[in-house]
PDB file of C-alpha atoms in Angstrom:
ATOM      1  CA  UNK A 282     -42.737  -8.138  16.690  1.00  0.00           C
ATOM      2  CA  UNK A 283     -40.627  -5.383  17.255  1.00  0.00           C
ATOM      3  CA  UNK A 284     -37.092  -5.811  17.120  1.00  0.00           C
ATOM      4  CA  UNK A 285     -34.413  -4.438  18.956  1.00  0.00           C
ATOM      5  CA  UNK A 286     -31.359  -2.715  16.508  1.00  0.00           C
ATOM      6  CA  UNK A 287     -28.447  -2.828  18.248  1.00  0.00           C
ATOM      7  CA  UNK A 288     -25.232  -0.618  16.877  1.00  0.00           C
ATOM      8  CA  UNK A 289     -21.536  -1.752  15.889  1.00  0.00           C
ATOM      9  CA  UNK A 290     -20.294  -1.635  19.607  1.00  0.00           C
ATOM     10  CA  UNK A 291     -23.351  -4.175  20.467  1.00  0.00           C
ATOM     11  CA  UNK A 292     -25.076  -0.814  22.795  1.00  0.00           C
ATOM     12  CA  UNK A 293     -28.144  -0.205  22.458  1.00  0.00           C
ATOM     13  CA  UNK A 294     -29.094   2.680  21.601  1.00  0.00           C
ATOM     14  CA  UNK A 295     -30.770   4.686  24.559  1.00  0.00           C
ATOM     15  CA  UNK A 296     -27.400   3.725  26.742  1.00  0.00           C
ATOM     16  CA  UNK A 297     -24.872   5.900  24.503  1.00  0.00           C
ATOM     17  CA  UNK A 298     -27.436   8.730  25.710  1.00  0.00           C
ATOM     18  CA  UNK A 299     -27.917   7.711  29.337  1.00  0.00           C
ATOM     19  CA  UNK A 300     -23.776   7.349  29.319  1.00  0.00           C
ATOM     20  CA  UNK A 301     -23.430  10.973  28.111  1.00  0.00           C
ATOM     21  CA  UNK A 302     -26.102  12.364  30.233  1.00  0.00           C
ATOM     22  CA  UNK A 303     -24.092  10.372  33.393  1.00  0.00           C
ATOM     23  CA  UNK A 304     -20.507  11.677  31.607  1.00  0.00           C
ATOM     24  CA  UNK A 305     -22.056  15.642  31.607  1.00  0.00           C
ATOM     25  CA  UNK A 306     -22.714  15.142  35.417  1.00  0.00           C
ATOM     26  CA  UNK A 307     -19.585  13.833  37.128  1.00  0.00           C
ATOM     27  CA  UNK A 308     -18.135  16.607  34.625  1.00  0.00           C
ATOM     28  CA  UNK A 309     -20.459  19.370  36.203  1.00  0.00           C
ATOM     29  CA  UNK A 310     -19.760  17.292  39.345  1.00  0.00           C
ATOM     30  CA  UNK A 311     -16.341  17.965  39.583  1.00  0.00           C
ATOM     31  CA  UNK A 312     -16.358  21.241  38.553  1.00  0.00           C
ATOM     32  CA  UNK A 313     -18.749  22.298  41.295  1.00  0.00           C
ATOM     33  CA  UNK A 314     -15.975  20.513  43.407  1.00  0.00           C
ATOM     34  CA  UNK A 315     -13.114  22.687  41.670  1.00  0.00           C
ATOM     35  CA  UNK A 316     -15.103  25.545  42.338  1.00  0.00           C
ATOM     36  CA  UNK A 317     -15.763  25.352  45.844  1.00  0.00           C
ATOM     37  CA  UNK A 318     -12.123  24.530  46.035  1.00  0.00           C
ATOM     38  CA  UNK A 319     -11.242  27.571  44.018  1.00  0.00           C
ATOM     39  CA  UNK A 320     -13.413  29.657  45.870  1.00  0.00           C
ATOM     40  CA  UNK A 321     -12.083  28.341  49.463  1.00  0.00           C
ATOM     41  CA  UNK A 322      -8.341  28.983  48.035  1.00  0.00           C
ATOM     42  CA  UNK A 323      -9.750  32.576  47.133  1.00  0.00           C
ATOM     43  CA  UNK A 324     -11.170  33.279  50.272  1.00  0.00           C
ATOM     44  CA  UNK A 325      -7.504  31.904  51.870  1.00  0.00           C
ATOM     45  CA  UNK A 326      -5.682  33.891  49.741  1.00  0.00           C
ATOM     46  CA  UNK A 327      -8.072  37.005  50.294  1.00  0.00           C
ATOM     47  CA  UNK A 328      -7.448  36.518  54.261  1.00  0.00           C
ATOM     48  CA  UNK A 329      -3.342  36.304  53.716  1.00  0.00           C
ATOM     49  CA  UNK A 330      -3.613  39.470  51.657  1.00  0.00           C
ATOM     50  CA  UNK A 331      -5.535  41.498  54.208  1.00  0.00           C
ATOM     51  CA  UNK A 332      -2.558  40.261  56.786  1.00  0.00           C
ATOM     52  CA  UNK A 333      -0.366  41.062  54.053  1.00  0.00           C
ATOM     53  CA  UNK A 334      -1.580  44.176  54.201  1.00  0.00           C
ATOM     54  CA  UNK A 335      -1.414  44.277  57.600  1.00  0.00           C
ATOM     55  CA  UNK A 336       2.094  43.429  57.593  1.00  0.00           C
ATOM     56  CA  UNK A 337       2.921  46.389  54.911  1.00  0.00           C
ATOM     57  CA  UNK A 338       0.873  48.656  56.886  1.00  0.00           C
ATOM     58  CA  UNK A 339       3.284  47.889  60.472  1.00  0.00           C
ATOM     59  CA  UNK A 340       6.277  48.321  58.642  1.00  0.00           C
ATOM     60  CA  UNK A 341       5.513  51.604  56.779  1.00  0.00           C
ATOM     61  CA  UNK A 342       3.723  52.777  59.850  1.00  0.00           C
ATOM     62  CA  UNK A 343       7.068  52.540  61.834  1.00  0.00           C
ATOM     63  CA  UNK A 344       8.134  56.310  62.759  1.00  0.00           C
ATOM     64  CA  UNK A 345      11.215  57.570  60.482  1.00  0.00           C
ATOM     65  CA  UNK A 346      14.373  58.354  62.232  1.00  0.00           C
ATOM     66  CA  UNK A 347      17.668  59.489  61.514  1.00  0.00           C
ATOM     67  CA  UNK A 348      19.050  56.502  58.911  1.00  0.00           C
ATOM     68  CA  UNK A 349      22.791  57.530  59.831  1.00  0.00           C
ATOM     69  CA  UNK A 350      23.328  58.435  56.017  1.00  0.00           C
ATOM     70  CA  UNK A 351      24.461  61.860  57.185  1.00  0.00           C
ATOM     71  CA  UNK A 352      27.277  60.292  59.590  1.00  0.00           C
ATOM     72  CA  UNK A 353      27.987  57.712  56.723  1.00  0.00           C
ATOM     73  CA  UNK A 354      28.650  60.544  54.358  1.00  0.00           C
ATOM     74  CA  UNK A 355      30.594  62.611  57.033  1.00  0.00           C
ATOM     75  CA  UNK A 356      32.429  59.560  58.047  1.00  0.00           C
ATOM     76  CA  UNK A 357      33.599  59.343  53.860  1.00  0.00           C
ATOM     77  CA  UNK A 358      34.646  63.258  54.056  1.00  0.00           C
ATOM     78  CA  UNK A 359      37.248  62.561  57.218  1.00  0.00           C
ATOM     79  CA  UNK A 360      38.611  59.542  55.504  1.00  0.00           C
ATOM     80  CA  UNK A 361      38.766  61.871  52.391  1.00  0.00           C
ATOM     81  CA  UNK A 362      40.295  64.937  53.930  1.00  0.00           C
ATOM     82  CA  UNK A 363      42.774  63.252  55.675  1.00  0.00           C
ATOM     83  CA  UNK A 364      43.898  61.041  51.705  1.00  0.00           C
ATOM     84  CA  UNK A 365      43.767  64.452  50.993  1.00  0.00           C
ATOM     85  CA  UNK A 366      46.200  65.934  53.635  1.00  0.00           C
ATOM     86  CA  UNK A 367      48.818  63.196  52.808  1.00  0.00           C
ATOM     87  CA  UNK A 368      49.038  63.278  49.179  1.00  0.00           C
ATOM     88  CA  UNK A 369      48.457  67.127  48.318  1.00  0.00           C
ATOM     89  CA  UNK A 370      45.336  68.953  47.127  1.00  0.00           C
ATOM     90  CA  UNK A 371      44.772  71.240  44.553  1.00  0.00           C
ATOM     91  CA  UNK A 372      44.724  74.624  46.153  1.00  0.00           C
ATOM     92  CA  UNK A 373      47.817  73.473  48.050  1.00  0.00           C
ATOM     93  CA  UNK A 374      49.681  73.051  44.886  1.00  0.00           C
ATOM     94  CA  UNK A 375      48.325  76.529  43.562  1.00  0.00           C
ATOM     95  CA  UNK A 376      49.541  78.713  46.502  1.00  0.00           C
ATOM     96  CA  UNK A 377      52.194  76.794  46.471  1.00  0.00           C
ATOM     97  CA  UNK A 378      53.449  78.114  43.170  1.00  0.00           C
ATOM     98  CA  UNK A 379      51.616  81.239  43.797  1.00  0.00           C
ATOM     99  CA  UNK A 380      54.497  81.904  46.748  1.00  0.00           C
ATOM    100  CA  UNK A 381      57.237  80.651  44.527  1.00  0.00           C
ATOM    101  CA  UNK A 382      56.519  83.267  42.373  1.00  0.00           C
ATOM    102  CA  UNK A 383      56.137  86.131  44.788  1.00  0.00           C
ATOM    103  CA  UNK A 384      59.601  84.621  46.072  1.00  0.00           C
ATOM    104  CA  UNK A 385      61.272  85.026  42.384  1.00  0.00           C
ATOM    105  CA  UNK A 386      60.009  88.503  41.937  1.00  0.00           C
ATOM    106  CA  UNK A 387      61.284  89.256  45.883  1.00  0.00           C
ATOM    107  CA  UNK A 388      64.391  88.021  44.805  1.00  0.00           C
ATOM    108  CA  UNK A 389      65.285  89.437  41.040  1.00  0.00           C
ATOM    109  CA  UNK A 390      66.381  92.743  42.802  1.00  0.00           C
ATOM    110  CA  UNK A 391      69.564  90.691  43.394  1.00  0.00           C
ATOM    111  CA  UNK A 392      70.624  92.376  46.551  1.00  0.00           C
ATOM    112  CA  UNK A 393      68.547  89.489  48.676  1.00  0.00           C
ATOM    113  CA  UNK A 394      71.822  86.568  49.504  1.00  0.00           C
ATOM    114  CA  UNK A 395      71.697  83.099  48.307  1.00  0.00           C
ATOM    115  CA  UNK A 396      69.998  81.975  51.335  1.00  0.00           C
ATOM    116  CA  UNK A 397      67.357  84.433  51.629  1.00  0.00           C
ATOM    117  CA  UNK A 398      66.432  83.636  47.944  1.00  0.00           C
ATOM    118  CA  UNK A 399      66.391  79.846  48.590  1.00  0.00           C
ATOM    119  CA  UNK A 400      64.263  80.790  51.331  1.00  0.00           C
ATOM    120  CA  UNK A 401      62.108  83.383  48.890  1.00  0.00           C
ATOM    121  CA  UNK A 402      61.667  80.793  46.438  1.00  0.00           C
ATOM    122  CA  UNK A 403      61.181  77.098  47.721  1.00  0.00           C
ATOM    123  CA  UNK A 404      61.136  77.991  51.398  1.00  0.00           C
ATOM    124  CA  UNK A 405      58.020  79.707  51.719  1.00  0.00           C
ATOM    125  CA  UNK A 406      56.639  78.027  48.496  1.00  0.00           C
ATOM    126  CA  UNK A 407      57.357  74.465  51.141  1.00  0.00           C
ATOM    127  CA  UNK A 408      55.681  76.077  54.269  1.00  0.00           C
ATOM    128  CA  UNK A 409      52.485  77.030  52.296  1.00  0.00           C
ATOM    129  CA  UNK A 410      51.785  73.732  50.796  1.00  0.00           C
ATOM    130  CA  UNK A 411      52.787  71.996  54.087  1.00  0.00           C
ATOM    131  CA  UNK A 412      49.975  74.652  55.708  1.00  0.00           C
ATOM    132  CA  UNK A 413      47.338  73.739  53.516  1.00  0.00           C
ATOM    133  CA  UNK A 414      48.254  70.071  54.066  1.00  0.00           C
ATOM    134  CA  UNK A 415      47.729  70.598  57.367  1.00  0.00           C
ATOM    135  CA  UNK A 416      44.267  72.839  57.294  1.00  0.00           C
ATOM    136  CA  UNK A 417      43.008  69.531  55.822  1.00  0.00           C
ATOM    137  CA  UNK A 418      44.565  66.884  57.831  1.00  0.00           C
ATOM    138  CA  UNK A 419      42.721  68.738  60.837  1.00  0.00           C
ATOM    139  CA  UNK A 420      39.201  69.373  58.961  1.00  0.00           C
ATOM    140  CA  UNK A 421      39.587  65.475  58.667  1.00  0.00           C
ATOM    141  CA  UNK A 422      40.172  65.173  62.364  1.00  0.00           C
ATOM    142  CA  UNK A 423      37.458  67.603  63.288  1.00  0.00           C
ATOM    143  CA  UNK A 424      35.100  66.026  60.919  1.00  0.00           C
ATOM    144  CA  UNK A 425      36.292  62.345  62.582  1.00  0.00           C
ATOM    145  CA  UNK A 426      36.052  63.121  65.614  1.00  0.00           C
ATOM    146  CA  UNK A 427      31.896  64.642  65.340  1.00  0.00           C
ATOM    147  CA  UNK A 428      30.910  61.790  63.580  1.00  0.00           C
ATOM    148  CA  UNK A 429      32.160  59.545  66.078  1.00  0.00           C
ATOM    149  CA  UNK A 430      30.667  62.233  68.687  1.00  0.00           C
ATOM    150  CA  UNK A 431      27.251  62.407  67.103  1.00  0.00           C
ATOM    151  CA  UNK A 432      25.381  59.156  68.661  1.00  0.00           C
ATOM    152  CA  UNK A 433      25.555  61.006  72.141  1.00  0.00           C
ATOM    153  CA  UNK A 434      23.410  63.675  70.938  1.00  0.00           C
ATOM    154  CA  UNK A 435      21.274  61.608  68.849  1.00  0.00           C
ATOM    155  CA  UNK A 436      18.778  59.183  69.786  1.00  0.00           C
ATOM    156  CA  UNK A 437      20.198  56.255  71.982  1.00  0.00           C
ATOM    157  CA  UNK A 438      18.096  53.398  70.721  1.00  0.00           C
ATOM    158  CA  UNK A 439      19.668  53.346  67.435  1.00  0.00           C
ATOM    159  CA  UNK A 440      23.251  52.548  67.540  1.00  0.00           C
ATOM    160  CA  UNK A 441      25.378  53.873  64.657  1.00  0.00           C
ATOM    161  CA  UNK A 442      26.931  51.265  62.029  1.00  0.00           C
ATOM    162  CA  UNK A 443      29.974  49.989  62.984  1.00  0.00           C
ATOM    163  CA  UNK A 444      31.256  50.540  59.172  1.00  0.00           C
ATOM    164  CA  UNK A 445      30.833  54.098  60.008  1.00  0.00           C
ATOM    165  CA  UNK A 446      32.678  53.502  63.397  1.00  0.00           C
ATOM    166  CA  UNK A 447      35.740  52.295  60.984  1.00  0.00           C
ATOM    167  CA  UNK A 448      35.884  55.120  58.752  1.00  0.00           C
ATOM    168  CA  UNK A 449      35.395  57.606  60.802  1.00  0.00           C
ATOM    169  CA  UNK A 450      38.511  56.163  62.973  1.00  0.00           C
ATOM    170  CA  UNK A 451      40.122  56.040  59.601  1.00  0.00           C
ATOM    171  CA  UNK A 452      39.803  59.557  58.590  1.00  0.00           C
ATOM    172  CA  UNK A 453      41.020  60.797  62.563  1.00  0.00           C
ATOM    173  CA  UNK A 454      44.038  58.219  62.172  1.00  0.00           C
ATOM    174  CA  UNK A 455      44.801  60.014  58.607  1.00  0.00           C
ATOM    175  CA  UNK A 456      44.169  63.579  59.778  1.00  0.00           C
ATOM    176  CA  UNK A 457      46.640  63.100  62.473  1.00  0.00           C
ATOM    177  CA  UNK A 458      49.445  61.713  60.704  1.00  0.00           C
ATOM    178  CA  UNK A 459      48.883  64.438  58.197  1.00  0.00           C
ATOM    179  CA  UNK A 460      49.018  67.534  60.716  1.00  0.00           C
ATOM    180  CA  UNK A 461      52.070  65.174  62.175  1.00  0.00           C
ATOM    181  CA  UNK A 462      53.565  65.963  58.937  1.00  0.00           C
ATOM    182  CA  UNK A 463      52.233  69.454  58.416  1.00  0.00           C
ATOM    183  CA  UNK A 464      53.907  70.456  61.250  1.00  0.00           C
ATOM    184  CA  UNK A 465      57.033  68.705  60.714  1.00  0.00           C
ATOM    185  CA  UNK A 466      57.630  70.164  57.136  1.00  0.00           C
ATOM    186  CA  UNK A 467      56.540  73.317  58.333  1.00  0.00           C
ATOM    187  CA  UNK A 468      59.461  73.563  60.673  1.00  0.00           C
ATOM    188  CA  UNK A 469      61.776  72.103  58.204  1.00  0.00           C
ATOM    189  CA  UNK A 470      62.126  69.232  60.809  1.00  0.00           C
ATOM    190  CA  UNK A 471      61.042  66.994  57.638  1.00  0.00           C
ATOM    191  CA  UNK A 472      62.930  67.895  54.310  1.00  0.00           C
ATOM    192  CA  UNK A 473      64.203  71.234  55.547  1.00  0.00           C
ATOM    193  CA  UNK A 474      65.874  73.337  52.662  1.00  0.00           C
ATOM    194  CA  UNK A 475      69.697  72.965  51.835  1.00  0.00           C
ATOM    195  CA  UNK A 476      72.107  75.283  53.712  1.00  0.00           C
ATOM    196  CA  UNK A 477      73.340  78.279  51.790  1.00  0.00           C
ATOM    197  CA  UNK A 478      76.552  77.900  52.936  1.00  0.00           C
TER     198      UNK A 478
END
């Protein structure tokens, strides 16, 4: 006469434990499936790293040549030099002033005429400055002209950057129109001093 208790929910009792026992499997189930997954996404990932690697390895393994930062850098000093050339440097302006001095002292005897003493003092004071001018507008040209030069005695396969192509053209362009002017103040042909007379 045994009877059968039966909980709340109406189960009986040995199914709540047959229902966990099933639950625990298709758990363990599905983590053995997440598993192999993980392990198959592992082994994926471990083969695109070691072609990853491969990858790095090619590109570092590619033989250095010259980058064309020396040419880039030369290129900057032309276009420099020749800015330079147009608007005046520093040691231009010094001798400059250095040779209007000499030209004052030259002329305080007072025997030297009015035009030799214009000529003393902001004559030869003008040709200096206009000869530095010009010693940079042609180390701008010079410089120019070898970086544009350089490819030939390079290595062929690696053409050089066209920006360096531009300023390099840009610092010949301004080195000649600075020794163009150079030469032009030099022979008072530009700005010549005022007659004496």
């Amino acid at each position: 006469m045994g009877t059968k208790t039966v909980d709340e929910t109406g189960a009986e009792p040995g199914t709540e434990v047959t229902e966990a026992t099933e639950a625990t499997e298709v758990a363990n189930d599905d983590r053995a499936v997440d598993m192999t997954k993980t392990d198959a996404v592992d082994e994926t990932a471990a083969e695109d790293g070691e072609d990853a690697d491969d990858t790095d390895a090619a590109v570092v393994d590619v033989p250095a040549g010259p980058t064309g930062v020396g040419q880039g850098a030369g290129a900057v000093v032309s276009a420099a030099l020749g800015l330079v050339s147009l608007t005046g440097s520093w040691i231009g302006t010094v001798a400059g002033a250095r040779q209007t001095l000499v030209g004052q002292l030259k002329s305080s005897s007072g025997s030297a005429s009015v035009a030799e003493q214009i000529q003393a003092v902001y004559g030869d004071a003008w040709q200096t400055t206009a000869l530095w001018g010009g010693l940079f507008a042609l180390a701008a040209l010079v410089t120019g002209v070898v970086v544009l030069a350089r490819p030939a005695f390079g290595s062929p396969a690696r053409p050089q950057a066209p920006w360096i192509k531009s300023v390099s053209w840009a610092g010949i362009a301004l080195g000649v129109i600075g020794l163009l002017l150079a030469v032009l103040k030099y022979t008072d042909a530009l700005l010549g001093l005022p007659s004496a007379g």
